[in-house]
Coordinates of N, CA, C and O in Angstrom, one line a residue:
X1 N -11.9 24.7 -10.8 CA -10.7 25.2 -10.3 C -10.4 25.2 -8.9 O -11.2 26.0 -8.5
X2 N -9.1 25.3 -8.6 CA -8.8 25.6 -7.4 C -8.9 26.8 -6.7 O -8.9 27.1 -5.3
X3 N -8.8 28.0 -7.4 CA -8.3 29.3 -7.5 C -6.7 29.5 -8.5 O -6.3 28.9 -9.1
X4 N -6.5 30.6 -7.7 CA -5.2 31.2 -8.5 C -4.4 31.7 -7.4 O -4.9 32.3 -6.2
X5 N -3.2 31.8 -7.4 CA -1.9 32.6 -6.8 C -1.1 32.9 -7.7 O -1.3 33.0 -8.7
X6 N -0.1 34.1 -7.4 CA 0.9 34.3 -7.7 C 2.0 34.2 -6.9 O 2.1 34.3 -6.0
X7 N 3.0 33.6 -7.8 CA 4.6 33.2 -6.8 C 5.5 33.9 -7.7 O 6.0 33.4 -8.7
X8 N 6.3 34.8 -7.0 CA 7.5 35.4 -7.8 C 8.9 34.8 -7.3 O 8.9 34.8 -5.8
X9 N 9.6 34.4 -7.9 CA 10.8 33.7 -7.8 C 12.0 34.1 -8.3 O 12.0 34.4 -9.4
X10 N 13.3 34.1 -7.4 CA 14.4 34.7 -8.0 C 14.8 33.8 -9.0 O 15.0 32.7 -8.6
X11 N 15.5 33.7 -10.3 CA 15.9 32.7 -11.1 C 17.5 33.0 -10.5 O 18.1 33.5 -10.7
X12 N 17.7 31.5 -10.0 CA 18.9 31.2 -9.4 C 19.5 31.7 -8.5 O 20.3 31.7 -7.7
X13 N 17.9 31.8 -7.8 CA 18.1 32.4 -6.2 C 18.1 31.5 -4.9 O 18.0 30.5 -5.4
X14 N 17.6 31.9 -3.6 CA 17.9 31.2 -2.7 C 16.6 30.6 -2.7 O 15.3 31.2 -3.4
X15 N 15.8 29.5 -1.7 CA 14.6 29.7 -1.6 C 13.7 30.2 -1.0 O 13.9 31.3 -0.6
X16 N 12.5 30.3 -1.6 CA 11.5 31.3 -1.2 C 10.3 30.2 -0.3 O 9.7 29.6 -1.0
X17 N 9.8 30.9 1.0 CA 8.8 30.1 1.4 C 7.7 30.2 1.2 O 7.2 31.2 0.6
X18 N 6.6 29.0 1.2 CA 5.2 29.3 0.7 C 4.3 28.1 1.3 O 4.9 27.3 2.4
X19 N 3.3 27.5 0.9 CA 2.5 26.9 1.3 C 2.1 25.8 0.2 O 1.9 26.3 -0.7
X20 N 2.2 24.7 0.9 CA 2.1 23.4 -0.1 C 0.9 23.0 -0.2 O -0.4 23.8 0.3
X21 N 0.4 21.6 -0.7 CA -0.7 21.0 -0.5 C -0.9 21.2 0.9 O -0.1 20.8 2.2
X22 N -2.5 21.0 1.4 CA -2.8 20.9 2.7 C -2.0 21.8 3.5 O -2.1 22.0 4.6
X23 N -1.3 23.0 3.1 CA -1.2 24.4 3.5 C 0.5 24.2 4.4 O 0.7 24.8 5.2
X24 N 0.8 22.9 4.0 CA 2.2 22.6 4.6 C 3.1 23.8 4.0 O 3.4 24.0 3.1
X25 N 4.0 23.8 5.0 CA 5.5 25.0 4.6 C 6.2 24.2 3.5 O 6.3 23.0 4.0
X26 N 6.5 25.2 2.3 CA 7.3 24.2 1.6 C 8.4 25.6 1.0 O 8.1 27.0 1.6
X27 N 9.4 25.1 0.6 CA 10.3 26.3 -0.2 C 10.4 25.5 -1.6 O 10.1 24.9 -2.3
X28 N 10.1 26.9 -2.1 CA 9.9 27.1 -3.7 C 11.4 27.6 -4.5 O 12.2 28.4 -3.7
X29 N 12.2 26.7 -5.6 CA 13.3 27.6 -6.1 C 13.3 27.5 -7.6 O 12.7 26.5 -8.1
X30 N 13.8 28.4 -8.4 CA 13.8 28.5 -9.7 C 15.1 28.6 -10.4 O 15.8 29.5 -9.6
X31 N 15.1 28.2 -11.3 CA 16.8 27.6 -12.0 C 16.6 27.6 -13.4 O 15.6 27.1 -13.5
X32 N 17.8 27.7 -13.9 CA 17.8 27.5 -15.6 C 18.7 26.3 -15.5 O 19.5 26.0 -14.9
X33 N 18.4 25.3 -16.5 CA 18.7 23.9 -16.5 C 19.0 23.9 -18.1 O 17.3 23.7 -18.8
X34 N 19.7 23.7 -18.7 CA 19.9 24.1 -19.9 C 18.9 25.2 -20.7 O 19.0 26.6 -20.2
X35 N 18.0 24.8 -21.5 CA 17.3 25.7 -22.1 C 15.7 26.1 -21.5 O 14.8 26.4 -22.1
X36 N 15.7 25.1 -20.0 CA 14.5 24.9 -19.2 C 14.4 25.6 -18.3 O 15.7 26.3 -17.7
X37 N 13.5 26.2 -17.5 CA 13.1 26.9 -16.6 C 12.6 26.0 -15.5 O 11.8 25.7 -15.9
X38 N 13.5 26.0 -14.5 CA 12.9 24.8 -13.7 C 12.2 25.5 -12.3 O 13.0 26.3 -11.4
X39 N 11.4 24.9 -11.9 CA 10.8 25.6 -10.7 C 10.3 23.8 -9.3 O 9.8 23.1 -10.0
X40 N 11.1 24.2 -8.4 CA 10.8 22.7 -7.3 C 10.1 23.6 -6.3 O 10.3 24.6 -6.1
X41 N 9.4 22.5 -5.4 CA 8.8 22.8 -4.5 C 9.4 21.3 -3.1 O 9.0 20.1 -3.7
X42 N 9.9 22.0 -2.5 CA 10.3 20.9 -1.3 C 9.7 21.0 0.1 O 9.5 22.3 0.1
X43 N 9.9 20.2 0.9 CA 9.2 20.4 2.5 C 9.9 21.4 3.1 O 11.5 20.9 3.1
X44 N 9.5 22.4 3.4 CA 10.2 23.2 4.6 C 11.5 21.9 5.4 O 10.7 21.6 6.4
X45 N 12.8 22.4 5.4 CA 13.5 21.6 6.2 C 13.3 22.3 8.0 O 13.1 23.3 7.8
X46 N 13.1 21.6 8.6 CA 13.5 22.0 10.4 C 14.8 22.2 10.6 O 14.9 22.7 11.7
X47 N 15.6 21.5 9.7 CA 17.4 22.1 10.4 C 17.9 22.7 8.7 O 17.4 22.1 7.9
X48 N 18.8 24.0 9.0 CA 19.0 24.2 7.5 C 20.0 23.6 6.6 O 19.7 23.5 5.6
X49 N 20.5 22.5 7.4 CA 21.3 21.6 6.6 C 20.5 20.4 6.0 O 21.3 19.6 5.0
X50 N 19.3 20.1 6.2 CA 18.5 19.1 5.8 C 18.3 19.1 4.5 O 18.0 20.1 4.1
X51 N 18.8 18.1 3.7 CA 18.5 17.9 2.2 C 16.9 17.0 1.8 O 17.1 16.1 2.7
X52 N 16.3 17.5 1.2 CA 15.1 17.2 1.0 C 14.8 16.9 -0.5 O 15.1 17.4 -1.4
X53 N 13.9 15.8 -0.6 CA 13.5 15.3 -2.4 C 12.2 16.2 -2.7 O 11.5 16.6 -1.9
X54 N 12.7 16.7 -3.7 CA 11.2 17.3 -4.3 C 10.2 16.9 -4.2 O 10.0 15.8 -4.4
X55 N 8.8 17.7 -3.5 CA 8.0 17.1 -3.4 C 6.9 17.2 -5.3 O 5.9 16.4 -5.8
X56 N 7.5 18.6 -6.0 CA 7.0 18.7 -7.2 C 8.1 19.4 -7.9 O 9.0 20.2 -7.5
X57 N 8.4 19.2 -9.3 CA 9.1 19.6 -10.4 C 8.3 20.5 -11.8 O 7.6 19.5 -11.9
X58 N 8.4 21.8 -11.7 CA 7.8 22.1 -13.2 C 9.0 22.5 -13.8 O 9.4 23.2 -13.7
X59 N 8.9 21.7 -15.6 CA 9.8 22.1 -15.9 C 9.4 22.8 -17.4 O 9.0 22.1 -17.9
X60 N 9.9 24.1 -17.6 CA 9.1 24.9 -18.6 C 10.4 25.1 -19.8 O 11.0 25.5 -19.4
X61 N 9.8 24.5 -21.0 CA 10.5 24.7 -22.3 C 10.0 25.5 -23.5 O 8.6 25.1 -23.4
X62 N 10.7 25.7 -24.7 CA 10.1 26.2 -25.8 C 10.2 25.3 -26.7 O 11.6 24.5 -26.6
X63 N 9.2 24.7 -27.3 CA 9.4 23.5 -28.4 C 9.9 24.4 -29.7 O 9.7 25.6 -29.8
X64 N 10.5 23.7 -30.9 CA 11.0 24.2 -32.1 C 9.9 25.0 -32.5 O 10.4 25.8 -33.5
X65 N 8.5 24.4 -32.4 CA 7.6 25.3 -33.5 C 7.1 26.8 -32.4 O 6.0 27.2 -32.7
X66 N 7.7 27.1 -31.2 CA 7.1 28.4 -30.8 C 6.2 28.2 -29.4 O 6.2 29.0 -28.7
X67 N 5.8 26.6 -29.4 CA 4.7 26.7 -28.3 C 5.7 25.9 -26.9 O 6.7 25.5 -27.0
X68 N 4.9 26.5 -25.4 CA 5.5 26.0 -24.3 C 5.0 25.0 -24.2 O 3.7 24.7 -23.9
X69 N 5.7 24.3 -23.3 CA 5.5 22.8 -22.9 C 5.8 23.0 -21.6 O 7.3 23.7 -21.0
X70 N 5.2 22.7 -20.7 CA 5.5 22.3 -18.9 C 5.6 20.9 -18.6 O 4.2 20.2 -19.0
X71 N 6.2 20.3 -18.4 CA 6.3 18.9 -17.7 C 6.2 19.0 -16.2 O 7.1 19.6 -15.3
X72 N 5.5 18.5 -15.6 CA 5.0 18.5 -14.2 C 5.2 17.3 -13.3 O 4.7 16.5 -14.0
X73 N 6.2 17.0 -12.6 CA 6.1 15.4 -11.6 C 5.8 16.3 -10.5 O 6.3 17.3 -9.7
X74 N 5.1 15.4 -9.8 CA 4.4 15.5 -8.6 C 4.4 14.0 -7.5 O 4.4 13.2 -8.1
X75 N 5.0 14.4 -6.6 CA 5.1 13.2 -5.3 C 3.6 13.2 -4.5 O 2.9 14.1 -4.3
X76 N 3.2 11.9 -5.1 CA 2.0 11.3 -4.0 C 2.4 11.1 -2.5 O 3.0 11.0 -2.1
X77 N 0.6 11.3 -2.0 CA 1.0 11.1 -0.7 C 1.9 9.6 0.0 O 2.3 9.5 1.2
X78 N 1.6 8.9 -0.8 CA 2.3 7.1 -1.0 C 4.0 7.6 -1.0 O 4.5 6.7 -1.0
X79 N 4.5 8.5 -2.2 CA 5.9 8.5 -2.2 C 6.0 8.5 -3.7 O 7.0 8.5 -3.9
X80 N 4.9 8.2 -4.4 CA 5.2 7.9 -5.9 C 5.4 9.0 -6.5 O 4.5 9.9 -6.5
X81 N 6.2 9.0 -7.9 CA 6.2 10.3 -8.3 C 5.3 10.3 -9.9 O 5.2 9.2 -10.3
X82 N 4.5 10.8 -9.8 CA 3.4 11.1 -11.2 C 3.8 12.3 -11.9 O 4.4 13.1 -11.5
X83 N 3.4 12.3 -13.5 CA 3.6 13.2 -14.1 C 2.6 13.9 -15.3 O 1.8 12.7 -15.8
X84 N 2.5 14.8 -16.0 CA 1.5 15.2 -16.8 C 2.3 16.1 -17.7 O 3.7 16.8 -17.1
X85 N 2.1 16.0 -19.1 CA 2.9 17.5 -20.1 C 1.8 18.0 -20.6 O 0.8 17.7 -21.1
X86 N 1.9 19.6 -20.4 CA 1.0 20.4 -21.1 C 1.9 21.1 -21.8 O 2.8 21.8 -21.9
X87 N 0.9 21.3 -23.6 CA 1.9 21.8 -24.6 C 0.6 23.1 -24.9 O -0.5 22.6 -25.1
X88 N 1.1 24.2 -24.6 CA 0.4 25.4 -24.9 C 0.1 25.5 -26.6 O 1.2 25.5 -27.3
X89 N -0.8 26.0 -27.0 CA -1.0 26.4 -28.5 C -1.8 27.8 -28.6 O -3.0 28.3 -27.8
X90 N -1.5 28.5 -29.1 CA -1.8 29.7 -29.4 C -3.4 30.0 -30.0 O -3.6 29.2 -30.9
X91 N -4.4 30.4 -29.1 CA -5.7 29.9 -29.4 C -6.2 31.2 -30.7 O -7.2 30.9 -31.4
X92 N -5.4 32.3 -31.1 CA -6.0 33.1 -32.0 C -5.5 32.6 -33.2 O -5.5 33.2 -34.2
X93 N -4.7 31.6 -33.5 CA -4.8 31.2 -35.1 C -5.7 30.0 -35.4 O -5.2 29.4 -36.7
X94 N -6.5 29.7 -34.6 CA -7.4 28.8 -35.0 C -7.7 27.3 -35.0 O -8.3 26.6 -35.0
X95 N -6.3 27.2 -34.5 CA -6.2 25.4 -34.1 C -6.7 25.0 -32.8 O -7.2 24.1 -32.7
X96 N -6.9 26.1 -31.9 CA -7.5 25.5 -30.4 C -8.8 26.2 -30.0 O -8.4 27.4 -29.5
X97 N -9.7 26.0 -30.1 CA -10.9 26.5 -29.9 C -11.8 25.6 -28.7 O -12.1 24.4 -28.8
X98 N -12.3 26.4 -27.7 CA -13.5 25.3 -26.8 C -14.5 24.9 -27.8 O -14.9 25.4 -28.6
X99 N -15.1 23.6 -27.6 CA -16.2 23.4 -27.9 C -17.3 24.2 -27.8 O -17.1 24.7 -26.5
X100 N -18.4 23.9 -28.5 CA -19.9 24.9 -28.0 C -20.2 24.6 -26.6 O -20.1 23.4 -26.4
X101 N -20.3 25.7 -26.1 CA -20.8 25.5 -24.5 C -19.8 25.2 -23.5 O -20.0 25.2 -22.3
X102 N -18.9 25.2 -23.9 CA -17.5 24.9 -22.9 C -17.3 26.3 -22.3 O -17.0 27.5 -23.2
X103 N -16.6 26.2 -21.2 CA -16.2 27.9 -20.5 C -14.7 28.2 -21.2 O -13.9 27.0 -21.4
X104 N -14.7 29.2 -21.0 CA -13.4 29.7 -21.9 C -12.9 31.0 -20.5 O -13.9 31.8 -19.9
X105 N -11.5 30.9 -20.3 CA -11.1 31.6 -19.7 C -10.8 33.5 -20.3 O -10.4 33.4 -21.5
X106 N -11.2 34.3 -19.6 CA -11.1 35.7 -20.2 C -9.6 36.2 -20.4 O -9.3 36.8 -21.6
X107 N -8.8 35.9 -19.4 CA -7.4 35.9 -19.7 C -6.5 34.8 -18.8 O -7.5 34.2 -18.0
X108 N -5.4 34.9 -19.1 CA -5.2 33.8 -18.5 C -4.7 34.0 -17.1 O -4.5 34.9 -16.6
X109 N -4.9 32.8 -15.9 CA -4.8 33.2 -14.6 C -3.4 32.9 -14.3 O -2.7 32.1 -14.8
X110 N -3.1 33.7 -13.3 CA -1.5 33.2 -12.5 C -1.4 32.3 -12.0 O -2.5 31.6 -11.4
X111 N -0.2 31.5 -12.1 CA -0.1 30.2 -11.5 C 0.9 30.5 -10.6 O 1.9 31.1 -10.3

């Protein structure tokens, strides 16, 4: 685990400055797209009118069964986009339990 941080973004608001990978300046935006919450990270522009390709896109949705799904798309240093999907399961319903001896989180960590 690399640590945790908290990011507060206005939905459908303007960019919020922050630090991305290697502590480079980035801008974050959050907006609604259909039934999803989308968060983008772009390199901070040196000129106000400069348009940038996203460095990462995080799309959060609720599945029909009520589980949260997060699709993450991340640009590699070589410029390729890679992706992963995380589907959350309620740990109180007995379906998802860590194997014996595996670490568990006492509470959810902010992202």
